Amino acid sequence: MGDDDSIMSRLFNTKALLGIVVGAGASYGIYKLVASGKSDANNVKKSKNGTSDSGPERGASSGVVLQPGTLLAKVSGLNLLHQSETRAANMPSREVLSQSPGTLQPHHMEMLLTLLETNPNPSDRIQVLVTLGNAAAFSVNQEIICELGGLHKIASLLSDPVPDTRAHCLNALNNLSMNVRNQEQLKVYVPQVLELIEMSPVNSDLQLASLRLLTNMSVTNNHQHLMKNSITLFLSLLVVSNEEMQIQVLKVLVNLSANPDMMEDIVQAQAPASLVVLVDGCTHAPVLLRLLAFVANLRTWTPSAQVADALRRSKDSLYCVLLAPPSQLHHRLPLLLAHPDDQVRTQAARLLA
């Protein structure tokens, strides 16, 4: 009987000890959670009011943070959170999404990237992409997102089945591509972006967003060669697309034609005969100006006699459509000298000279 009492007494003392340990640990965990959340709470107070959403905010956590491997962790039965998860839990995801892009901290962007990977809801993904894209308008955030592995996480959504998600993915990548160092990682996606242009409906948001990204990727000569097999695609879009799309296509073509190493690929590309019809007073002035700038770039290139002869035999080449003597361009340029836009008149006069 004495042994039984001794055993019961030890069990009671052990339970009491564990209860004290767990209670103390929970109090300390709550203190750490509150203390570490102060700076984030200040940021939340400064954030703009977003649209109201019904239901609880996701990302909030009331769990206690325990160090893995400690006695407290083993006996408490509570789920363990790593430090990065704790930081993300301090601010609900919807509050992060409503914050001004300039106030987002690295751990906020880390949380958004995690949400992008783990949340399959299309509308939530689009919200995250919009927030990351806006944040990437700041050069410091372009580098932070890159260091967090965000470029490839965002680009993985280029193959998302939802067209709107792909379009917002491209918009985010467009801002991220303003950073030349980021372009080194993004260049692997150029073929996929070109395929999106080819497979998407004409004048769609997907095409426009793709072309904007390629405009940034073609600003320097570093990655232009990745687009040399798509010149015909760009030229074909010019004659079937709306004015907004035409301007974006021509921005890419003007960039490419400023590189002498790209010139042969450009002039040899197959071009629709109706392309020259755009050199007309009825064409929207911003489109016409960029088309004339493209032609001006082409005229800086002088082929050898052998190359020129070979190009003349290719009747549907861009060289024959816009540059060779039989081209209608030479009859259309003088008519632009009477154009109401000063810049168009000046550009036409330069080409005629």
Short mmCIF file of C-alpha atoms in Angstrom, two decimals:
data_model
loop_
_atom_site.label_atom_id
_atom_site.label_comp_id
_atom_site.label_asym_id
_atom_site.label_seq_id
_atom_site.Cartn_x
_atom_site.Cartn_y
_atom_site.Cartn_z
CA MET A 1 0.00 0.00 0.00
CA GLY A 2 2.90 2.34 0.85
CA ASP A 3 4.44 1.63 -2.58
CA ASP A 4 1.14 2.44 -4.30
CA ASP A 5 0.91 5.74 -2.43
CA SER A 6 4.50 6.57 -3.39
CA ILE A 7 3.84 5.84 -7.08
CA MET A 8 0.63 7.90 -7.08
CA SER A 9 2.44 10.75 -5.35
CA ARG A 10 5.23 10.75 -8.00
CA LEU A 11 2.69 10.67 -10.84
CA PHE A 12 0.80 13.58 -9.33
CA ASN A 13 4.02 15.60 -8.92
CA THR A 14 5.07 14.82 -12.51
CA LYS A 15 1.70 15.95 -13.88
CA ALA A 16 1.88 19.11 -11.82
CA LEU A 17 5.40 19.80 -13.07
CA LEU A 18 4.38 19.30 -16.69
CA GLY A 19 1.37 21.54 -16.18
CA ILE A 20 3.62 24.27 -14.80
CA VAL A 21 6.09 23.84 -17.69
CA VAL A 22 3.38 23.96 -20.35
CA GLY A 23 1.70 26.94 -18.70
CA ALA A 24 4.96 28.85 -18.46
CA GLY A 25 5.87 27.94 -22.02
CA ALA A 26 2.50 29.07 -23.34
CA SER A 27 2.82 32.41 -21.54
CA TYR A 28 6.31 32.94 -22.97
CA GLY A 29 5.16 31.90 -26.44
CA ILE A 30 2.29 34.40 -26.37
CA TYR A 31 4.67 37.12 -25.17
CA LYS A 32 7.11 36.41 -28.02
CA LEU A 33 4.27 36.35 -30.54
CA VAL A 34 2.98 39.75 -29.37
CA ALA A 35 6.46 41.28 -29.14
CA SER A 36 7.59 40.12 -32.56
CA GLY A 37 4.34 41.32 -34.13
CA LYS A 38 4.65 44.94 -32.99
CA SER A 39 6.57 46.20 -36.02
CA ASP A 40 4.20 44.43 -38.42
CA ALA A 41 1.21 45.81 -36.55
CA ASN A 42 2.53 49.31 -37.11
CA ASN A 43 2.77 48.63 -40.83
CA VAL A 44 -0.77 47.31 -40.88
CA LYS A 45 -2.06 50.51 -39.31
CA LYS A 46 -0.49 52.50 -42.15
CA SER A 47 -1.97 50.32 -44.89
CA LYS A 48 -4.77 51.47 -47.16
CA ASN A 49 -8.28 50.17 -46.67
CA GLY A 50 -9.01 47.39 -49.14
CA THR A 51 -12.39 46.02 -50.14
CA SER A 52 -14.17 44.30 -47.31
CA ASP A 53 -14.31 40.52 -47.38
CA SER A 54 -16.65 38.33 -45.42
CA GLY A 55 -15.27 35.49 -43.34
CA PRO A 56 -12.12 35.18 -41.25
CA GLU A 57 -8.81 36.51 -42.50
CA ARG A 58 -6.47 33.81 -43.63
CA GLY A 59 -2.91 33.67 -42.41
CA ALA A 60 -3.68 34.59 -38.78
CA SER A 61 -2.40 32.20 -36.13
CA SER A 62 -3.04 31.82 -32.44
CA GLY A 63 -0.55 28.99 -31.97
CA VAL A 64 2.34 29.09 -29.51
CA VAL A 65 5.88 29.10 -30.90
CA LEU A 66 8.04 26.38 -29.39
CA GLN A 67 11.64 25.51 -30.09
CA PRO A 68 11.97 22.09 -31.79
CA GLY A 69 13.60 19.40 -29.63
CA THR A 70 12.99 21.02 -26.24
CA LEU A 71 11.19 19.27 -23.38
CA LEU A 72 8.36 21.76 -23.68
CA ALA A 73 7.92 20.92 -27.34
CA LYS A 74 7.80 17.18 -26.60
CA VAL A 75 5.27 17.30 -23.79
CA SER A 76 2.96 20.09 -24.91
CA GLY A 77 1.43 18.36 -27.95
CA LEU A 78 1.37 21.68 -29.84
CA ASN A 79 2.30 21.94 -33.55
CA LEU A 80 5.70 23.48 -34.11
CA LEU A 81 6.22 26.54 -36.30
CA HIS A 82 9.54 27.49 -37.81
CA GLN A 83 10.70 31.10 -37.54
CA SER A 84 9.81 32.05 -41.14
CA GLU A 85 6.31 30.61 -40.67
CA THR A 86 5.91 32.61 -37.46
CA ARG A 87 6.77 35.88 -39.21
CA ALA A 88 4.23 35.16 -41.92
CA ALA A 89 1.60 34.27 -39.32
CA ASN A 90 1.99 37.63 -37.62
CA MET A 91 0.13 39.39 -40.42
CA PRO A 92 -3.01 38.00 -42.08
CA SER A 93 -2.60 37.58 -45.83
CA ARG A 94 -5.47 39.89 -46.70
CA GLU A 95 -3.89 42.71 -44.71
CA VAL A 96 -0.64 42.21 -46.61
CA LEU A 97 -2.55 42.33 -49.90
CA SER A 98 -4.12 45.65 -48.92
CA GLN A 99 -0.84 47.28 -47.94
CA SER A 100 0.81 49.94 -50.03
CA PRO A 101 3.47 48.23 -52.22
CA GLY A 102 6.14 50.60 -50.93
CA THR A 103 5.65 49.49 -47.34
CA LEU A 104 5.99 45.73 -47.88
CA GLN A 105 8.90 44.16 -46.04
CA PRO A 106 10.91 41.11 -47.23
CA HIS A 107 9.01 38.73 -44.92
CA HIS A 108 5.71 40.03 -46.34
CA MET A 109 6.86 39.20 -49.85
CA GLU A 110 8.10 35.81 -48.66
CA MET A 111 4.62 35.17 -47.28
CA LEU A 112 2.99 36.23 -50.57
CA LEU A 113 5.24 33.91 -52.57
CA THR A 114 4.34 31.03 -50.27
CA LEU A 115 0.66 31.85 -50.67
CA LEU A 116 1.13 31.90 -54.44
CA GLU A 117 2.50 28.36 -54.36
CA THR A 118 0.06 26.86 -51.88
CA ASN A 119 -3.26 28.55 -52.67
CA PRO A 120 -4.98 27.09 -55.76
CA ASN A 121 -7.81 29.65 -55.77
CA PRO A 122 -7.51 31.69 -59.03
CA SER A 123 -8.86 34.95 -57.57
CA ASP A 124 -6.47 34.74 -54.61
CA ARG A 125 -3.54 34.01 -56.91
CA ILE A 126 -4.42 37.01 -59.07
CA GLN A 127 -4.57 39.24 -55.98
CA VAL A 128 -1.13 38.04 -54.91
CA LEU A 129 0.28 38.58 -58.41
CA VAL A 130 -1.12 42.12 -58.53
CA THR A 131 0.43 42.91 -55.13
CA LEU A 132 3.82 41.43 -56.10
CA GLY A 133 3.70 43.18 -59.47
CA ASN A 134 3.01 46.54 -57.83
CA ALA A 135 5.77 45.92 -55.30
CA ALA A 136 8.15 45.11 -58.18
CA ALA A 137 7.71 48.67 -59.47
CA PHE A 138 10.32 49.54 -56.80
CA SER A 139 13.87 48.54 -57.71
CA VAL A 140 14.71 47.37 -54.19
CA ASN A 141 11.76 44.97 -54.26
CA GLN A 142 12.85 43.62 -57.65
CA GLU A 143 16.05 42.42 -55.99
CA ILE A 144 14.34 41.10 -52.86
CA ILE A 145 11.85 39.03 -54.87
CA CYS A 146 14.73 37.65 -56.92
CA GLU A 147 16.71 36.70 -53.78
CA LEU A 148 13.64 34.92 -52.38
CA GLY A 149 13.45 32.75 -55.50
CA GLY A 150 10.33 34.62 -56.55
CA LEU A 151 11.13 34.95 -60.25
CA HIS A 152 10.73 31.24 -60.92
CA LYS A 153 7.80 30.89 -58.51
CA ILE A 154 5.92 33.62 -60.36
CA ALA A 155 6.98 32.41 -63.82
CA SER A 156 5.69 28.93 -63.03
CA LEU A 157 2.19 30.38 -63.49
CA LEU A 158 2.85 31.04 -67.18
CA SER A 159 1.37 27.59 -67.69
CA ASP A 160 -1.59 28.15 -65.37
CA PRO A 161 -4.87 27.00 -66.97
CA VAL A 162 -6.63 30.30 -66.13
CA PRO A 163 -5.90 33.00 -68.78
CA ASP A 164 -6.31 35.88 -66.30
CA THR A 165 -3.76 34.30 -63.98
CA ARG A 166 -1.28 33.99 -66.86
CA ALA A 167 -1.87 37.63 -67.84
CA HIS A 168 -1.25 38.90 -64.31
CA CYS A 169 1.79 36.65 -64.06
CA LEU A 170 3.17 38.36 -67.18
CA ASN A 171 2.41 41.79 -65.73
CA ALA A 172 4.39 40.96 -62.59
CA LEU A 173 7.29 39.58 -64.65
CA ASN A 174 7.20 42.72 -66.78
CA ASN A 175 8.01 44.90 -63.75
CA LEU A 176 10.58 42.42 -62.48
CA SER A 177 12.31 42.44 -65.88
CA MET A 178 13.12 46.14 -65.47
CA ASN A 179 16.11 44.85 -63.50
CA VAL A 180 18.86 43.74 -65.91
CA ARG A 181 20.15 41.14 -63.45
CA ASN A 182 16.68 39.62 -63.21
CA GLN A 183 16.63 39.28 -67.00
CA GLU A 184 19.41 36.70 -66.75
CA GLN A 185 16.98 34.40 -64.92
CA LEU A 186 13.91 35.39 -66.93
CA LYS A 187 15.47 34.76 -70.35
CA VAL A 188 14.66 31.02 -70.10
CA TYR A 189 10.97 31.91 -70.30
CA VAL A 190 11.20 33.90 -73.56
CA PRO A 191 10.30 30.87 -75.75
CA GLN A 192 7.25 30.20 -73.57
CA VAL A 193 6.18 33.85 -73.81
CA LEU A 194 6.54 33.76 -77.59
CA GLU A 195 4.37 30.64 -77.67
CA LEU A 196 1.72 32.44 -75.61
CA ILE A 197 1.65 35.24 -78.19
CA GLU A 198 1.23 32.75 -81.01
CA MET A 199 -1.47 30.67 -79.31
CA SER A 200 -3.53 33.45 -77.70
CA PRO A 201 -6.44 35.30 -79.35
CA VAL A 202 -5.45 38.43 -81.28
CA ASN A 203 -5.66 41.61 -79.19
CA SER A 204 -6.06 39.60 -75.98
CA ASP A 205 -4.66 40.69 -72.63
CA LEU A 206 -2.30 37.72 -72.82
CA GLN A 207 -0.78 38.91 -76.08
CA LEU A 208 -0.43 42.48 -74.86
CA ALA A 209 1.15 41.46 -71.54
CA SER A 210 3.54 39.09 -73.36
CA LEU A 211 4.68 41.83 -75.72
CA ARG A 212 5.27 44.24 -72.85
CA LEU A 213 7.56 41.71 -71.21
CA LEU A 214 9.43 41.16 -74.49
CA THR A 215 9.81 44.92 -74.90
CA ASN A 216 11.80 45.04 -71.65
CA MET A 217 13.74 41.90 -72.52
CA SER A 218 14.77 43.43 -75.86
CA VAL A 219 15.99 46.79 -74.52
CA THR A 220 19.55 45.49 -74.42
CA ASN A 221 21.22 43.27 -77.03
CA ASN A 222 21.80 40.46 -74.52
CA HIS A 223 18.69 38.37 -75.19
CA GLN A 224 17.40 39.61 -78.54
CA HIS A 225 18.67 36.51 -80.34
CA LEU A 226 16.00 34.51 -78.51
CA MET A 227 13.38 36.33 -80.62
CA LYS A 228 14.99 36.12 -84.06
CA ASN A 229 12.80 33.22 -85.19
CA SER A 230 9.64 35.15 -84.29
CA ILE A 231 10.06 38.18 -86.56
CA THR A 232 7.39 36.88 -88.95
CA LEU A 233 5.02 36.46 -86.00
CA PHE A 234 5.53 40.11 -85.02
CA LEU A 235 5.09 41.36 -88.60
CA SER A 236 1.91 39.33 -89.03
CA LEU A 237 0.46 40.75 -85.82
CA LEU A 238 1.02 44.26 -87.14
CA VAL A 239 -1.51 43.86 -89.95
CA VAL A 240 -4.28 42.16 -87.93
CA SER A 241 -4.14 43.77 -84.48
CA ASN A 242 -5.58 46.93 -82.97
CA GLU A 243 -3.63 50.14 -82.39
CA GLU A 244 -2.58 49.33 -78.82
CA MET A 245 -1.18 45.99 -79.91
CA GLN A 246 0.51 47.49 -82.98
CA ILE A 247 2.36 50.00 -80.81
CA GLN A 248 3.61 47.23 -78.53
CA VAL A 249 4.72 45.04 -81.45
CA LEU A 250 6.59 47.96 -82.98
CA LYS A 251 8.35 48.72 -79.71
CA VAL A 252 9.83 45.23 -79.84
CA LEU A 253 10.72 45.53 -83.55
CA VAL A 254 12.37 48.92 -83.07
CA ASN A 255 14.47 47.49 -80.24
CA LEU A 256 15.52 44.48 -82.31
CA SER A 257 16.31 46.54 -85.42
CA ALA A 258 18.63 48.80 -83.42
CA ASN A 259 21.00 45.82 -83.12
CA PRO A 260 23.15 45.34 -86.27
CA ASP A 261 23.62 41.66 -85.40
CA MET A 262 19.87 41.10 -85.73
CA MET A 263 19.47 42.84 -89.08
CA GLU A 264 19.90 39.88 -91.44
CA ASP A 265 17.37 37.82 -89.53
CA ILE A 266 14.90 40.71 -89.67
CA VAL A 267 15.14 41.56 -93.38
CA GLN A 268 15.02 37.89 -94.40
CA ALA A 269 11.87 37.22 -92.39
CA GLN A 270 8.67 36.52 -94.28
CA ALA A 271 6.39 39.57 -94.20
CA PRO A 272 2.78 40.11 -95.28
CA ALA A 273 2.53 42.25 -98.42
CA SER A 274 -0.16 44.35 -96.73
CA LEU A 275 2.39 45.61 -94.19
CA VAL A 276 3.29 48.54 -96.48
CA VAL A 277 -0.35 49.68 -96.42
CA LEU A 278 0.22 50.89 -92.86
CA VAL A 279 2.50 53.63 -94.25
CA ASP A 280 -0.51 55.82 -94.77
CA GLY A 281 -1.98 59.07 -93.48
CA CYS A 282 -4.99 57.17 -92.10
CA THR A 283 -2.81 55.09 -89.76
CA HIS A 284 -2.91 56.16 -86.12
CA ALA A 285 -0.03 58.65 -85.67
CA PRO A 286 1.73 56.86 -82.75
CA VAL A 287 1.68 53.62 -84.79
CA LEU A 288 2.91 55.38 -87.93
CA LEU A 289 5.76 57.09 -86.07
CA ARG A 290 7.08 53.81 -84.71
CA LEU A 291 6.73 52.11 -88.07
CA LEU A 292 8.78 54.86 -89.68
CA ALA A 293 11.39 54.52 -86.90
CA PHE A 294 11.54 50.78 -87.66
CA VAL A 295 12.05 51.49 -91.37
CA ALA A 296 14.74 54.06 -90.52
CA ASN A 297 16.63 51.43 -88.50
CA LEU A 298 16.38 48.96 -91.39
CA ARG A 299 17.82 51.50 -93.81
CA THR A 300 21.01 51.80 -91.78
CA TRP A 301 21.88 48.27 -92.89
CA THR A 302 23.59 47.81 -96.23
CA PRO A 303 23.69 44.24 -97.56
CA SER A 304 26.45 42.95 -99.75
CA ALA A 305 25.55 42.61 -103.45
CA GLN A 306 25.30 38.85 -103.08
CA VAL A 307 22.99 39.04 -100.06
CA ALA A 308 20.84 41.74 -101.68
CA ASP A 309 20.43 39.63 -104.81
CA ALA A 310 19.35 36.63 -102.74
CA LEU A 311 16.88 38.78 -100.80
CA ARG A 312 15.32 40.14 -104.01
CA ARG A 313 14.54 36.61 -105.12
CA SER A 314 12.58 36.09 -101.92
CA LYS A 315 9.51 38.14 -102.90
CA ASP A 316 7.77 37.77 -99.55
CA SER A 317 10.78 38.85 -97.46
CA LEU A 318 10.62 42.03 -95.42
CA TYR A 319 13.44 43.35 -97.60
CA CYS A 320 11.24 43.17 -100.71
CA VAL A 321 8.13 44.46 -98.95
CA LEU A 322 9.73 47.56 -97.40
CA LEU A 323 13.26 48.16 -98.70
CA ALA A 324 13.81 46.97 -102.27
CA PRO A 325 13.25 49.56 -105.08
CA PRO A 326 9.94 48.03 -106.30
CA SER A 327 8.41 48.48 -102.82
CA GLN A 328 5.31 50.69 -102.56
CA LEU A 329 7.00 52.39 -99.62
CA HIS A 330 8.83 54.73 -102.00
CA HIS A 331 5.52 55.95 -103.43
CA ARG A 332 3.83 56.31 -100.06
CA LEU A 333 6.49 58.28 -98.17
CA PRO A 334 6.06 61.55 -100.17
CA LEU A 335 2.36 61.60 -99.27
CA LEU A 336 3.28 61.80 -95.59
CA LEU A 337 4.94 65.18 -96.09
CA ALA A 338 1.44 66.64 -95.89
CA HIS A 339 0.57 64.74 -92.69
CA PRO A 340 -0.95 66.91 -89.90
CA ASP A 341 1.52 65.53 -87.32
CA ASP A 342 4.85 67.38 -87.24
CA GLN A 343 6.85 64.34 -86.13
CA VAL A 344 5.43 62.18 -88.91
CA ARG A 345 6.36 64.83 -91.50
CA THR A 346 9.87 65.13 -90.09
CA GLN A 347 10.42 61.35 -90.05
CA ALA A 348 9.11 60.97 -93.61
CA ALA A 349 11.39 63.78 -94.82
CA ARG A 350 14.42 62.08 -93.25
CA LEU A 351 13.61 58.79 -94.95
CA LEU A 352 13.18 60.50 -98.32
CA ALA A 353 16.48 62.32 -97.89
#
